[in-house]
Coordinates of C-alpha atoms (C1' of nucleotides) in Angstrom, one line a residue:
Chain X
M1 CA 31.1 40.4 -38.8
E2 CA 30.8 40.3 -42.6
K3 CA 27.3 38.9 -41.9
I4 CA 26.2 42.3 -40.6
R5 CA 27.6 44.1 -43.6
T6 CA 25.8 41.8 -45.9
L7 CA 22.5 42.5 -44.1
F8 CA 23.0 46.2 -44.4
E9 CA 23.9 46.0 -48.0
Q10 CA 20.5 44.5 -48.7
Q11 CA 19.0 47.8 -47.8
V12 CA 21.6 50.4 -48.9
S13 CA 25.0 50.2 -50.5
M14 CA 27.8 51.4 -48.2
S15 CA 31.3 52.6 -49.1
D16 CA 34.2 50.9 -47.3
H17 CA 34.7 54.2 -45.4
D18 CA 31.1 54.2 -44.1
W19 CA 31.4 50.5 -43.1
E20 CA 34.7 51.2 -41.4
S21 CA 33.1 54.1 -39.4
F22 CA 30.4 51.8 -38.2
S23 CA 32.2 48.4 -37.7
S24 CA 35.1 49.9 -35.9
K25 CA 32.6 50.7 -33.1
L26 CA 31.2 47.2 -32.8
V27 CA 32.2 45.3 -29.6
K28 CA 31.8 41.6 -28.9
A29 CA 29.8 40.3 -25.9
T30 CA 28.9 36.9 -24.6
Y31 CA 26.3 35.7 -22.2
T32 CA 25.6 32.4 -20.5
S33 CA 22.2 30.9 -20.1
K34 CA 19.8 33.1 -18.1
G35 CA 22.3 35.9 -18.2
K36 CA 20.7 39.4 -18.1
I37 CA 21.6 41.4 -21.2
L38 CA 19.6 44.3 -19.8
N39 CA 18.0 44.6 -16.3
L40 CA 14.7 46.2 -15.4
G41 CA 15.1 49.9 -14.8
E42 CA 18.4 50.3 -16.7
V43 CA 18.7 52.5 -19.7
E44 CA 19.5 50.5 -22.8
N45 CA 22.9 51.5 -24.0
Y46 CA 23.3 49.1 -26.9
L47 CA 22.0 48.1 -30.2
S48 CA 23.1 44.4 -30.6
F49 CA 23.3 42.0 -33.5
I50 CA 22.9 38.3 -32.5
V51 CA 25.7 36.1 -33.8
S52 CA 24.2 33.0 -32.1
G53 CA 21.5 32.2 -29.5
I54 CA 18.1 33.5 -28.6
I55 CA 17.1 36.5 -26.5
R56 CA 13.9 36.6 -24.5
Y57 CA 12.1 39.9 -23.7
Y58 CA 9.9 40.0 -20.6
V59 CA 8.2 42.2 -18.1
P60 CA 8.7 40.8 -14.6
G61 CA 5.6 40.4 -12.5
E62 CA 4.9 39.3 -8.9
E63 CA 2.9 36.3 -10.0
Q64 CA 4.6 35.5 -13.3
D65 CA 6.6 37.2 -16.0
L66 CA 5.1 38.5 -19.2
T67 CA 7.2 37.3 -22.1
F68 CA 6.3 39.5 -25.1
G69 CA 9.1 38.8 -27.6
F70 CA 12.2 36.9 -28.8
S71 CA 15.1 37.8 -31.0
F72 CA 17.0 35.1 -33.0
E73 CA 20.4 34.6 -34.7
N74 CA 21.1 37.2 -37.4
E75 CA 18.6 39.6 -36.0
F76 CA 19.1 42.9 -34.1
A77 CA 18.2 42.9 -30.4
S78 CA 17.7 45.9 -28.1
A79 CA 15.2 47.5 -25.6
Y80 CA 14.9 49.8 -28.5
D81 CA 12.3 52.1 -26.9
S82 CA 14.6 52.7 -23.9
F83 CA 17.5 53.0 -26.3
L84 CA 15.7 55.8 -28.2
T85 CA 14.1 57.7 -25.4
R86 CA 16.9 57.2 -22.9
N87 CA 14.3 56.2 -20.3
P88 CA 14.7 53.2 -17.9
S89 CA 13.6 50.0 -19.5
S90 CA 10.3 48.5 -18.3
Y91 CA 11.4 45.0 -19.3
V92 CA 14.4 42.6 -19.2
L93 CA 16.5 41.1 -22.0
E94 CA 17.6 37.6 -21.0
A95 CA 19.8 35.0 -22.8
L96 CA 18.0 31.8 -23.5
G97 CA 20.9 29.4 -23.6
S98 CA 24.3 31.0 -24.4
V99 CA 24.3 34.1 -26.6
Q100 CA 27.0 35.8 -28.6
L101 CA 26.6 39.3 -30.0
W102 CA 28.2 42.3 -31.6
R103 CA 27.0 45.6 -30.3
I104 CA 27.4 49.3 -30.7
S105 CA 26.8 51.8 -27.9
Y106 CA 24.2 54.6 -28.1
E107 CA 27.0 57.3 -28.1
D108 CA 28.9 55.6 -30.9
L109 CA 25.8 55.2 -32.9
Q110 CA 25.0 58.9 -32.6
T111 CA 28.6 59.5 -33.9
V112 CA 27.9 57.3 -36.9
Y113 CA 24.7 59.2 -37.6
Q114 CA 26.7 62.4 -37.6
E115 CA 29.5 61.0 -39.7
S116 CA 27.5 59.8 -42.6
T117 CA 24.1 60.0 -44.3
V118 CA 24.3 56.2 -44.6
G119 CA 24.3 56.0 -40.9
N120 CA 20.9 57.8 -40.8
I121 CA 19.6 55.6 -43.5
I122 CA 20.5 52.5 -41.6
G123 CA 19.0 54.0 -38.5
R124 CA 15.8 54.8 -40.4
N125 CA 15.7 51.3 -41.9
A126 CA 16.2 49.7 -38.5
A127 CA 13.3 51.7 -37.1
E128 CA 11.1 51.0 -40.1
G129 CA 11.8 47.3 -39.9
L130 CA 11.0 47.2 -36.2
F131 CA 7.8 49.1 -36.9
L132 CA 6.7 46.6 -39.5
K133 CA 7.3 43.7 -37.1
K134 CA 5.2 45.3 -34.4
S135 CA 2.4 46.2 -36.9
K136 CA 2.1 42.5 -37.9
R137 CA 2.0 41.5 -34.3
E138 CA -0.8 44.0 -33.5
L139 CA -3.0 42.6 -36.2
S140 CA -2.3 39.0 -35.1
L141 CA -3.2 39.9 -31.5
L142 CA -6.4 41.5 -32.6
K143 CA -7.7 39.1 -35.2
D144 CA -6.1 35.7 -34.6
S145 CA -7.1 33.2 -31.8
A146 CA -4.5 31.9 -29.4
E147 CA -4.5 28.6 -31.4
E148 CA -4.0 30.4 -34.7
R149 CA -1.1 32.4 -33.2
Y150 CA 0.5 29.1 -32.0
L151 CA 0.2 27.5 -35.4
K152 CA 1.7 30.5 -37.0
I153 CA 4.8 30.4 -34.8
F154 CA 4.9 26.7 -35.3
S155 CA 5.0 27.0 -39.1
E156 CA 7.2 30.1 -39.3
R157 CA 9.8 29.1 -36.7
P158 CA 9.7 25.3 -35.9
E159 CA 13.0 25.6 -34.1
V160 CA 11.3 27.9 -31.6
I161 CA 9.0 25.2 -30.4
R162 CA 11.9 22.9 -29.7
E163 CA 14.3 25.4 -28.0
I164 CA 11.9 27.6 -26.0
P165 CA 10.1 26.4 -22.9
L166 CA 6.3 26.1 -23.4
K167 CA 5.5 28.6 -20.7
Y168 CA 7.4 31.4 -22.5
I169 CA 5.6 30.7 -25.7
A170 CA 2.3 30.6 -23.9
S171 CA 2.9 34.1 -22.5
Y172 CA 4.0 35.4 -25.9
I173 CA 0.7 34.3 -27.5
G174 CA -1.3 35.7 -24.6
I175 CA -2.5 32.6 -22.7
T176 CA -1.5 30.5 -19.7
P177 CA 0.8 27.5 -19.9
Q178 CA -2.1 25.2 -19.1
A179 CA -4.2 26.5 -22.0
L180 CA -1.3 26.1 -24.4
S181 CA -0.7 22.6 -23.2
R182 CA -4.3 21.8 -24.0
I183 CA -4.1 23.4 -27.4
R184 CA -1.0 21.4 -28.2
K185 CA -2.7 18.2 -27.1
R186 CA -5.8 19.0 -29.2
I187 CA -4.1 19.7 -32.5
S188 CA -1.4 16.9 -32.3
Chain L
M1 CA 1.4 74.7 -42.2
E2 CA 3.6 76.3 -39.5
K3 CA 2.1 73.7 -37.2
I4 CA 4.0 71.1 -39.0
R5 CA 7.3 72.9 -38.8
T6 CA 6.8 73.5 -35.1
L7 CA 6.3 69.7 -34.7
F8 CA 9.5 69.0 -36.6
E9 CA 11.5 71.6 -34.7
Q10 CA 10.8 69.7 -31.5
Q11 CA 12.9 66.9 -32.8
V12 CA 15.6 68.6 -34.9
S13 CA 16.3 72.1 -35.9
M14 CA 15.8 72.8 -39.6
S15 CA 17.3 75.6 -41.7
D16 CA 14.9 77.7 -43.8
H17 CA 16.3 76.0 -46.8
D18 CA 15.6 72.5 -45.5
W19 CA 12.1 73.5 -44.6
E20 CA 11.6 75.0 -48.0
S21 CA 12.7 71.8 -49.6
F22 CA 10.2 69.9 -47.7
S23 CA 7.2 72.2 -47.4
S24 CA 7.2 73.1 -51.1
K25 CA 6.2 69.5 -51.7
L26 CA 3.2 69.4 -49.4
V27 CA -0.2 69.3 -51.0
K28 CA -3.6 70.0 -49.4
A29 CA -6.4 67.4 -49.5
T30 CA -9.9 67.2 -48.2
Y31 CA -12.3 64.3 -47.6
T32 CA -15.9 64.1 -46.6
S33 CA -17.3 61.7 -44.0
K34 CA -16.6 58.0 -44.9
G35 CA -14.3 59.1 -47.7
K36 CA -11.6 56.6 -48.5
I37 CA -8.2 58.1 -48.1
L38 CA -6.7 54.8 -49.1
N39 CA -8.5 51.8 -50.5
L40 CA -7.7 48.1 -49.9
G41 CA -5.1 46.8 -52.3
E42 CA -3.7 50.2 -53.2
V43 CA -0.1 51.2 -52.6
E44 CA 0.1 54.1 -50.1
N45 CA 1.6 57.0 -51.9
Y46 CA 1.4 59.6 -49.2
L47 CA 2.5 60.6 -45.8
S48 CA -0.2 62.9 -44.5
F49 CA -0.4 65.4 -41.6
I50 CA -3.9 65.8 -40.2
V51 CA -5.0 69.5 -40.0
S52 CA -8.5 68.6 -38.7
G53 CA -10.6 65.4 -38.3
I54 CA -10.1 61.8 -37.4
I55 CA -8.9 58.9 -39.6
R56 CA -9.9 55.3 -39.0
Y57 CA -7.7 52.3 -40.0
Y58 CA -9.5 49.0 -40.7
V59 CA -9.2 45.6 -42.3
P60 CA -12.4 44.8 -44.1
G61 CA -14.0 41.4 -43.3
E62 CA -17.0 39.5 -44.6
E63 CA -18.7 39.6 -41.3
Q64 CA -17.4 42.8 -39.9
D65 CA -14.4 45.1 -40.2
L66 CA -11.5 45.1 -37.9
T67 CA -10.7 48.6 -36.8
F68 CA -7.2 48.6 -35.4
G69 CA -6.3 52.3 -35.1
F70 CA -7.1 56.0 -35.4
S71 CA -5.1 59.1 -36.1
F72 CA -6.1 62.5 -34.9
E73 CA -5.6 66.2 -35.5
N74 CA -1.9 67.2 -35.5
E75 CA -0.7 63.7 -36.1
F76 CA 0.7 62.0 -39.1
A77 CA -1.4 59.4 -40.9
S78 CA -0.4 56.8 -43.5
A79 CA -0.6 53.1 -44.3
Y80 CA 3.1 53.4 -43.4
D81 CA 4.0 49.8 -44.0
S82 CA 2.6 49.9 -47.5
F83 CA 4.3 53.3 -48.0
L84 CA 7.6 51.8 -47.0
T85 CA 7.5 48.5 -48.7
R86 CA 5.5 49.7 -51.8
N87 CA 3.2 46.6 -51.4
P88 CA -0.6 46.9 -51.6
S89 CA -2.2 47.9 -48.4
S90 CA -4.0 45.2 -46.4
Y91 CA -6.2 47.8 -44.8
V92 CA -8.3 51.0 -45.5
L93 CA -7.9 54.5 -44.3
E94 CA -11.2 56.2 -44.0
A95 CA -12.3 59.7 -42.9
L96 CA -14.5 59.7 -39.8
G97 CA -16.4 63.0 -40.4
S98 CA -14.7 65.5 -42.6
V99 CA -10.9 65.5 -42.8
Q100 CA -8.4 68.1 -44.0
L101 CA -4.7 67.2 -44.5
W102 CA -1.4 68.2 -45.9
R103 CA 0.5 65.4 -47.6
I104 CA 3.7 64.6 -49.4
S105 CA 4.1 61.9 -52.0
Y106 CA 6.5 58.9 -51.7
E107 CA 8.6 60.2 -54.6
D108 CA 8.9 63.7 -53.2
L109 CA 9.8 62.4 -49.8
Q110 CA 12.6 60.3 -51.3
T111 CA 13.9 63.6 -53.0
V112 CA 13.8 65.3 -49.6
Y113 CA 15.8 62.4 -48.1
Q114 CA 18.4 62.9 -50.8
E115 CA 18.5 66.6 -50.6
S116 CA 19.2 66.9 -46.9
T117 CA 20.5 65.0 -43.9
V118 CA 17.7 66.6 -42.0
G119 CA 15.2 64.8 -44.2
N120 CA 16.7 61.4 -43.2
I121 CA 16.7 62.4 -39.5
I122 CA 13.0 63.4 -39.8
G123 CA 12.3 60.1 -41.5
R124 CA 14.1 58.2 -38.8
N125 CA 12.3 60.1 -36.1
A126 CA 9.0 59.3 -37.7
A127 CA 9.7 55.6 -37.9
E128 CA 11.0 55.6 -34.3
G129 CA 7.9 57.4 -33.1
L130 CA 5.6 54.9 -34.9
F131 CA 7.6 52.0 -33.4
L132 CA 7.2 53.4 -29.9
K133 CA 3.4 53.7 -30.4
K134 CA 3.1 50.1 -31.6
S135 CA 5.3 48.8 -28.8
K136 CA 3.0 50.3 -26.2
R137 CA 0.0 48.9 -27.9
E138 CA 1.6 45.4 -27.9
L139 CA 2.1 45.4 -24.2
S140 CA -1.4 46.8 -23.6
L141 CA -2.9 44.0 -25.7
L142 CA -1.0 41.4 -23.8
K143 CA -1.3 42.5 -20.2
D144 CA -4.4 44.7 -19.9
S145 CA -7.9 43.5 -19.9
A146 CA -10.5 44.8 -22.4
E147 CA -11.9 47.0 -19.6
E148 CA -8.5 48.4 -18.7
R149 CA -7.9 49.3 -22.3
Y150 CA -11.2 51.1 -22.5
L151 CA -10.6 53.1 -19.4
K152 CA -7.1 54.0 -20.7
I153 CA -8.6 55.4 -24.0
F154 CA -11.3 57.1 -21.9
S155 CA -8.7 59.0 -19.8
E156 CA -6.2 59.7 -22.5
R157 CA -8.6 60.8 -25.2
P158 CA -12.1 61.7 -23.8
E159 CA -13.0 63.3 -27.1
V160 CA -12.6 59.9 -28.8
I161 CA -15.5 58.4 -26.9
R162 CA -17.8 61.2 -28.0
E163 CA -16.8 61.3 -31.7
I164 CA -16.1 57.7 -32.5
P165 CA -18.9 55.1 -32.8
L166 CA -18.8 52.5 -30.1
K167 CA -18.4 49.6 -32.5
Y168 CA -15.1 51.0 -33.8
I169 CA -13.8 51.4 -30.3
A170 CA -14.9 47.9 -29.4
S171 CA -13.0 46.5 -32.4
Y172 CA -9.9 48.6 -31.5
I173 CA -9.7 47.2 -27.9
G174 CA -10.3 43.7 -29.2
I175 CA -13.9 42.9 -28.2
T176 CA -17.4 42.9 -29.7
P177 CA -19.7 45.9 -29.6
Q178 CA -22.0 44.0 -27.2
A179 CA -19.2 43.3 -24.8
L180 CA -18.2 47.0 -24.8
S181 CA -21.7 48.1 -24.3
R182 CA -21.9 45.9 -21.2
I183 CA -18.5 47.1 -19.9
R184 CA -19.7 50.7 -20.3
K185 CA -22.9 50.0 -18.4
R186 CA -21.0 48.3 -15.6
I187 CA -18.5 51.1 -14.9
S188 CA -20.9 54.0 -15.3
Chain B
dC1 C1' 17.6 9.5 -3.3
dG2 C1' 14.9 13.3 -3.0
dC3 C1' 13.9 17.8 -4.5
dC4 C1' 12.4 21.2 -7.9
dG5 C1' 10.8 23.3 -11.9
dA6 C1' 8.2 22.2 -16.2
dG7 C1' 4.5 20.2 -18.2
dT8 C1' 0.1 17.8 -18.1
dT9 C1' -4.6 16.9 -16.7
dG10 C1' -9.0 17.6 -14.2
dA11 C1' -13.0 20.5 -12.3
dA12 C1' -15.2 24.7 -11.4
dC13 C1' -15.5 29.3 -12.8
dT14 C1' -15.6 33.6 -15.7
dG15 C1' -15.3 37.1 -19.3
dA16 C1' -16.4 37.5 -23.7
dA17 C1' -18.6 35.5 -28.2
dT18 C1' -22.6 34.4 -30.4
dC19 C1' -27.4 34.4 -31.5
dA20 C1' -31.4 37.0 -31.2
dA21 C1' -34.6 40.7 -30.6
dG22 C1' -35.9 45.3 -29.4
dA23 C1' -34.8 50.5 -28.7
dA24 C1' -32.6 54.6 -30.0
dA25 C1' -30.2 57.6 -33.2
dC26 C1' -29.3 59.1 -37.8
dG27 C1' -29.9 60.6 -42.5
dT28 C1' -32.3 61.0 -46.6
dG29 C1' -36.2 61.9 -49.5
dG30 C1' -40.7 63.4 -49.9
Chain U
dC1 C1' -39.7 69.3 -41.1
dC2 C1' -41.5 65.0 -40.5
dA3 C1' -41.6 59.9 -41.7
dC4 C1' -39.4 56.1 -42.9
dG5 C1' -35.7 52.9 -43.3
dT6 C1' -31.2 51.9 -41.9
dT7 C1' -27.6 51.6 -38.8
dT8 C1' -26.0 51.7 -34.1
dC9 C1' -26.6 50.5 -29.5
dT10 C1' -28.6 47.8 -25.8
dT11 C1' -30.2 43.8 -23.4
dG12 C1' -31.1 38.8 -22.6
dA13 C1' -29.9 33.8 -23.0
dT14 C1' -26.7 30.4 -24.2
dT15 C1' -22.2 28.7 -25.4
dC16 C1' -17.3 28.6 -25.4
dA17 C1' -12.3 29.5 -24.8
dG18 C1' -9.4 30.4 -21.4
dT19 C1' -8.4 31.1 -16.2
dT20 C1' -7.8 29.5 -11.8
dC21 C1' -6.8 26.2 -8.3
dA22 C1' -5.1 21.8 -7.5
dA23 C1' -3.0 17.4 -8.0
dC24 C1' 0.0 14.5 -10.3
dT25 C1' 4.0 13.0 -13.6
dC26 C1' 8.3 13.5 -15.6
dG27 C1' 13.3 14.6 -16.0
dG28 C1' 17.4 16.6 -14.4
dC29 C1' 20.5 17.6 -10.8
dG30 C1' 22.6 18.4 -6.1

DNA sequence: CGCCGAGTTGAACTGAATCAAGAAACGTGG
DNA sequence: CCACGTTTCTTGATTCAGTTCAACTCGGCG
């Protein structure tokens, strides 16, 4: 759990009291492979911190699912839009392999926001960080080709290529598994 | 300027004192058509509220620019990633037609954050709102076709189609001007 | 052993890119 | 206020990346 505090401290210094207010509300959770951390249509009630494992985000479809994101060890994970708006989620959070996490409920987080300014700063930093991530992705989807996006993932997160099935990566970069299989062949 | 307060009040109620702390730091600015609100490589120093006009966001390229967003009347505008990280902006903010805005500097906004909890809440809400916008866009880029994206803009913001040159819209939905011209012809 | 999902490979098809040229709209100076 | 030049938009022909449909291979697992 100290890991989480260290991450926060990179952004803003917290008193022990502030940390106590926050960390006392964290609850541990574990999922096995393919376990649903959040189902379609449910309202996201948690902001989670991944201790170990990978989480896949996808929109289920009749034909096939649309995988649009992943979260990894030492990152936060949440259907954050549903969490914020309190509307049902339009996508699913699923464990890829076994996943362990610490999480805080929506209600408890609101309490933290009220109890301390630091809470709000952390909340603001979280939202800002998520915004930055999405901004990068937007530009990549607009200006990079599928092949360039694949190579980027490959260089930034080599472990991803090993642990995540090809068809999910294909969906993430916006092409079919067949097309990715051919790109992979071409560049290897 | 009351417009801005009304927008804020939709999210969180502010005391007159809080409002005074914030609004006293707003400064008016005006740009003529094609005026650069932020140049490439500059650090964004403002969070702006658009009183009238449209702002275009684009990444300049040798061949052609990549327009990836717009902001309209009654919305906030900023190279928000540069604003947050204090790194040089990788894109340009340009006035499409004449633009009038109120804006607050980075430094003054930090003061507001320190002076009141409400400041932090507003900052958090702003970041959350921007995150939601980018999330929607990500899904649209992944699962909608170019034609679907065009029709969406058309129904959501008919005025956009009239006021914004086709080539910018084409870039925004991720295709060439020629391709958009053909889509337009086909569906009309 | 046989099944099943994941990945690969092939062939035909398609939406959009590219190259190229002409038409329309736009603004600026005379 | 018109004439000119520039930019924007349209249209055509060709090329290309990726889709779709389909068949086959591989590895794990009941």
